[in-house]
Amino acid sequence: MNNPARIPTMLLAIAVLLLLSACSTGGGSRGRVSDRAAQAEQEEDPGRGTGSTRTKEDHKDQADEDDEEDEGSFLVNFLVGLFSSGDDDDYYEPQPAPQHTGPYPASSPHDWEFAGQPDSNKGQQETNATDDGPTELSHQALTVWLARANPAGDAISRVSSISALYTASSDPGFRGHFGFYYGEGRKGSQAVVQDGISEIWEYGVDLGARSYLQPNENLSGLYVLFGIRGGAMRWNYAWTESGFDNVSSDGVLIFTPYLGLGTSVFQAGPVQLGANLSWGPRIMLDETFEKYENDLFPSVGELRFNLETSFFF
């Protein structure tokens, strides 16, 4: 892959194959997900008296409890620990730029991302190298995304997730990534979801790239972000003591092609901080893993905000 221009074409081809395979699944044969969730909410709730029903005030209290849980979630704690400064002893002191001592141009402030100022022997080898040889990847990094996504509709209000990505580039203006993500969803205002579903989570892989609007050797500045996430969204039903074959949980395949903008905001040594904003459709399959018709979680648009930390090596 010594031609970075081929990578967007490969990403598009993979996205088309995934979407075609997703659309090939037939309809459900065991009923609808909304019926299963409605049955779950009719079971006796250990937290309230037999025969009681949930009121609008109950939903409001539940939403308040969800807000309190979000404040103490692992993603928030991880975010604070990741982006807060450590002790004074752990502070990283950026090294000054190396002095220009050869026939090469003066180095940029962030030559740490490349091999540094080459010596005379290495410079002679690079001068004699031909363009026909393979291009080795440089600017390799481990990138961590802390994200908050806001899907449209009333089934899911937001999804908080963390992604671990391997990123690399063979060209200053292009950088690809591949990795895994895990997220936890917050139930929306829909009554069937509030009463019949206990928890929602999702996981999968993320494949994408970014193209810088003003390419530079530091891989910084404004860039266009694009890619696709593919995986599974899972949920547990609230109560499963009887009926519907005692199915306690279910899930559905989900694909999210996305497009967005981002930028780097801070750089110190091998660490670079940034942020990006993207939008894309959450494409949900029509049939769940337990062969129910998915009428509870439709395909909707999703706005997603990522805080990014990259550790170059």
PDB file of C-alpha atoms in Angstrom, residues 4-134:
ATOM      1  CA  PRO A   4      -2.271   6.453  -0.033  1.00  0.00           C
ATOM      2  CA  ALA A   5      -4.902   7.338  -2.624  1.00  0.00           C
ATOM      3  CA  ARG A   6      -5.933   3.693  -2.771  1.00  0.00           C
ATOM      4  CA  ILE A   7      -6.982   3.581   0.855  1.00  0.00           C
ATOM      5  CA  PRO A   8     -10.214   5.646   0.499  1.00  0.00           C
ATOM      6  CA  THR A   9     -11.248   3.407  -2.386  1.00  0.00           C
ATOM      7  CA  MET A  10     -10.672   0.326  -0.236  1.00  0.00           C
ATOM      8  CA  LEU A  11     -12.673   1.847   2.622  1.00  0.00           C
ATOM      9  CA  LEU A  12     -15.569   2.579   0.288  1.00  0.00           C
ATOM     10  CA  ALA A  13     -15.502  -0.966  -1.113  1.00  0.00           C
ATOM     11  CA  ILE A  14     -15.501  -2.480   2.380  1.00  0.00           C
ATOM     12  CA  ALA A  15     -18.389  -0.238   3.426  1.00  0.00           C
ATOM     13  CA  VAL A  16     -20.463  -1.296   0.410  1.00  0.00           C
ATOM     14  CA  LEU A  17     -19.812  -4.991   1.105  1.00  0.00           C
ATOM     15  CA  LEU A  18     -20.815  -4.609   4.744  1.00  0.00           C
ATOM     16  CA  LEU A  19     -24.014  -2.787   3.871  1.00  0.00           C
ATOM     17  CA  LEU A  20     -24.949  -5.331   1.212  1.00  0.00           C
ATOM     18  CA  SER A  21     -24.413  -8.203   3.635  1.00  0.00           C
ATOM     19  CA  ALA A  22     -26.446  -6.356   6.264  1.00  0.00           C
ATOM     20  CA  CYS A  23     -29.402  -5.834   3.936  1.00  0.00           C
ATOM     21  CA  SER A  24     -29.493  -9.502   2.928  1.00  0.00           C
ATOM     22  CA  THR A  25     -31.007 -10.637   6.245  1.00  0.00           C
ATOM     23  CA  GLY A  26     -34.694 -11.482   6.126  1.00  0.00           C
ATOM     24  CA  GLY A  27     -37.512 -10.303   8.416  1.00  0.00           C
ATOM     25  CA  GLY A  28     -38.134 -11.621  11.922  1.00  0.00           C
ATOM     26  CA  SER A  29     -40.104 -14.808  12.565  1.00  0.00           C
ATOM     27  CA  ARG A  30     -40.742 -14.709  16.353  1.00  0.00           C
ATOM     28  CA  GLY A  31     -42.655 -11.454  16.680  1.00  0.00           C
ATOM     29  CA  ARG A  32     -41.620  -7.870  17.254  1.00  0.00           C
ATOM     30  CA  VAL A  33     -39.057  -6.470  19.659  1.00  0.00           C
ATOM     31  CA  SER A  34     -41.564  -3.905  20.928  1.00  0.00           C
ATOM     32  CA  ASP A  35     -43.968  -6.713  21.903  1.00  0.00           C
ATOM     33  CA  ARG A  36     -41.174  -8.515  23.764  1.00  0.00           C
ATOM     34  CA  ALA A  37     -40.233  -5.310  25.594  1.00  0.00           C
ATOM     35  CA  ALA A  38     -43.895  -4.594  26.426  1.00  0.00           C
ATOM     36  CA  GLN A  39     -44.215  -8.086  27.885  1.00  0.00           C
ATOM     37  CA  ALA A  40     -41.103  -7.495  29.975  1.00  0.00           C
ATOM     38  CA  GLU A  41     -42.501  -4.291  31.473  1.00  0.00           C
ATOM     39  CA  GLN A  42     -45.730  -6.114  32.479  1.00  0.00           C
ATOM     40  CA  GLU A  43     -43.806  -8.549  34.670  1.00  0.00           C
ATOM     41  CA  GLU A  44     -43.784  -7.815  38.368  1.00  0.00           C
ATOM     42  CA  ASP A  45     -41.208  -5.177  39.216  1.00  0.00           C
ATOM     43  CA  PRO A  46     -39.404  -6.068  42.481  1.00  0.00           C
ATOM     44  CA  GLY A  47     -39.039  -2.356  43.127  1.00  0.00           C
ATOM     45  CA  ARG A  48     -42.759  -1.515  43.260  1.00  0.00           C
ATOM     46  CA  GLY A  49     -46.034  -3.114  44.357  1.00  0.00           C
ATOM     47  CA  THR A  50     -47.914  -5.692  42.322  1.00  0.00           C
ATOM     48  CA  GLY A  51     -50.226  -4.134  39.792  1.00  0.00           C
ATOM     49  CA  SER A  52     -48.608  -0.678  40.006  1.00  0.00           C
ATOM     50  CA  THR A  53     -47.912   1.256  36.851  1.00  0.00           C
ATOM     51  CA  ARG A  54     -45.203   3.729  36.004  1.00  0.00           C
ATOM     52  CA  THR A  55     -46.256   7.343  35.758  1.00  0.00           C
ATOM     53  CA  LYS A  56     -44.646  10.293  34.014  1.00  0.00           C
ATOM     54  CA  GLU A  57     -43.119  11.200  37.377  1.00  0.00           C
ATOM     55  CA  ASP A  58     -41.539   7.727  37.546  1.00  0.00           C
ATOM     56  CA  HIS A  59     -39.929   8.319  34.144  1.00  0.00           C
ATOM     57  CA  LYS A  60     -38.660  11.706  35.321  1.00  0.00           C
ATOM     58  CA  ASP A  61     -37.139  10.110  38.440  1.00  0.00           C
ATOM     59  CA  GLN A  62     -35.546   7.414  36.282  1.00  0.00           C
ATOM     60  CA  ALA A  63     -34.013  10.059  34.029  1.00  0.00           C
ATOM     61  CA  ASP A  64     -32.603  11.837  37.083  1.00  0.00           C
ATOM     62  CA  GLU A  65     -31.075   8.569  38.292  1.00  0.00           C
ATOM     63  CA  ASP A  66     -29.530   8.028  34.865  1.00  0.00           C
ATOM     64  CA  ASP A  67     -27.944  11.478  35.039  1.00  0.00           C
ATOM     65  CA  GLU A  68     -26.403  10.616  38.426  1.00  0.00           C
ATOM     66  CA  GLU A  69     -25.051   7.342  37.055  1.00  0.00           C
ATOM     67  CA  ASP A  70     -23.567   9.147  34.071  1.00  0.00           C
ATOM     68  CA  GLU A  71     -21.688  11.490  36.384  1.00  0.00           C
ATOM     69  CA  GLY A  72     -19.937   8.545  37.995  1.00  0.00           C
ATOM     70  CA  SER A  73     -19.445   6.431  34.902  1.00  0.00           C
ATOM     71  CA  PHE A  74     -16.108   4.962  33.995  1.00  0.00           C
ATOM     72  CA  LEU A  75     -15.877   7.107  30.856  1.00  0.00           C
ATOM     73  CA  VAL A  76     -16.034  10.326  32.850  1.00  0.00           C
ATOM     74  CA  ASN A  77     -13.446   9.085  35.332  1.00  0.00           C
ATOM     75  CA  PHE A  78     -11.221   7.929  32.499  1.00  0.00           C
ATOM     76  CA  LEU A  79     -11.566  11.285  30.766  1.00  0.00           C
ATOM     77  CA  VAL A  80     -10.556  13.177  33.906  1.00  0.00           C
ATOM     78  CA  GLY A  81      -7.559  10.929  34.471  1.00  0.00           C
ATOM     79  CA  LEU A  82      -6.478  11.058  30.838  1.00  0.00           C
ATOM     80  CA  PHE A  83      -6.631  14.776  30.206  1.00  0.00           C
ATOM     81  CA  SER A  84      -5.714  16.106  33.658  1.00  0.00           C
ATOM     82  CA  SER A  85      -2.089  16.942  34.376  1.00  0.00           C
ATOM     83  CA  GLY A  86      -0.110  14.647  36.641  1.00  0.00           C
ATOM     84  CA  ASP A  87       2.316  15.430  39.449  1.00  0.00           C
ATOM     85  CA  ASP A  88       5.059  17.952  38.932  1.00  0.00           C
ATOM     86  CA  ASP A  89       7.583  15.109  38.795  1.00  0.00           C
ATOM     87  CA  ASP A  90       5.735  13.530  35.865  1.00  0.00           C
ATOM     88  CA  TYR A  91       5.542  16.684  33.799  1.00  0.00           C
ATOM     89  CA  TYR A  92       7.021  16.184  30.361  1.00  0.00           C
ATOM     90  CA  GLU A  93       9.474  18.905  29.432  1.00  0.00           C
ATOM     91  CA  PRO A  94       9.472  19.362  25.627  1.00  0.00           C
ATOM     92  CA  GLN A  95      12.965  19.147  24.179  1.00  0.00           C
ATOM     93  CA  PRO A  96      14.277  22.047  22.103  1.00  0.00           C
ATOM     94  CA  ALA A  97      14.535  21.559  18.371  1.00  0.00           C
ATOM     95  CA  PRO A  98      17.860  20.037  17.271  1.00  0.00           C
ATOM     96  CA  GLN A  99      20.405  22.383  15.821  1.00  0.00           C
ATOM     97  CA  HIS A 100      20.938  22.353  12.061  1.00  0.00           C
ATOM     98  CA  THR A 101      24.343  20.768  11.496  1.00  0.00           C
ATOM     99  CA  GLY A 102      24.278  19.405   7.954  1.00  0.00           C
ATOM    100  CA  PRO A 103      23.316  20.014   4.375  1.00  0.00           C
ATOM    101  CA  TYR A 104      19.625  19.487   5.202  1.00  0.00           C
ATOM    102  CA  PRO A 105      17.088  22.242   5.875  1.00  0.00           C
ATOM    103  CA  ALA A 106      16.601  23.388   9.429  1.00  0.00           C
ATOM    104  CA  SER A 107      14.325  21.010  11.347  1.00  0.00           C
ATOM    105  CA  SER A 108      10.755  21.818  12.316  1.00  0.00           C
ATOM    106  CA  PRO A 109       9.758  22.150  16.010  1.00  0.00           C
ATOM    107  CA  HIS A 110       8.311  18.635  16.007  1.00  0.00           C
ATOM    108  CA  ASP A 111      10.890  16.462  14.264  1.00  0.00           C
ATOM    109  CA  TRP A 112      10.198  13.833  16.964  1.00  0.00           C
ATOM    110  CA  GLU A 113       7.597  12.352  14.650  1.00  0.00           C
ATOM    111  CA  PHE A 114      10.222  11.423  12.086  1.00  0.00           C
ATOM    112  CA  ALA A 115      13.642   9.981  12.634  1.00  0.00           C
ATOM    113  CA  GLY A 116      15.210  13.264  13.793  1.00  0.00           C
ATOM    114  CA  GLN A 117      18.171  14.961  12.118  1.00  0.00           C
ATOM    115  CA  PRO A 118      19.927  12.257  10.080  1.00  0.00           C
ATOM    116  CA  ASP A 119      23.669  11.780  10.191  1.00  0.00           C
ATOM    117  CA  SER A 120      25.774  12.074   7.061  1.00  0.00           C
ATOM    118  CA  ASN A 121      25.820   8.325   6.269  1.00  0.00           C
ATOM    119  CA  LYS A 122      22.068   7.961   6.614  1.00  0.00           C
ATOM    120  CA  GLY A 123      21.520  11.095   4.568  1.00  0.00           C
ATOM    121  CA  GLN A 124      23.699   9.678   1.779  1.00  0.00           C
ATOM    122  CA  GLN A 125      21.630   6.466   1.792  1.00  0.00           C
ATOM    123  CA  GLU A 126      18.390   8.422   1.575  1.00  0.00           C
ATOM    124  CA  THR A 127      19.793  10.486  -1.279  1.00  0.00           C
ATOM    125  CA  ASN A 128      20.689   7.352  -3.239  1.00  0.00           C
ATOM    126  CA  ALA A 129      17.343   5.639  -2.549  1.00  0.00           C
ATOM    127  CA  THR A 130      15.098   5.154  -5.531  1.00  0.00           C
ATOM    128  CA  ASP A 131      11.405   6.012  -5.656  1.00  0.00           C
ATOM    129  CA  ASP A 132      10.543   2.514  -6.857  1.00  0.00           C
ATOM    130  CA  GLY A 133      11.123   0.893  -3.456  1.00  0.00           C
ATOM    131  CA  PRO A 134       8.334   0.193  -0.938  1.00  0.00           C
TER     132      PRO A 134
END
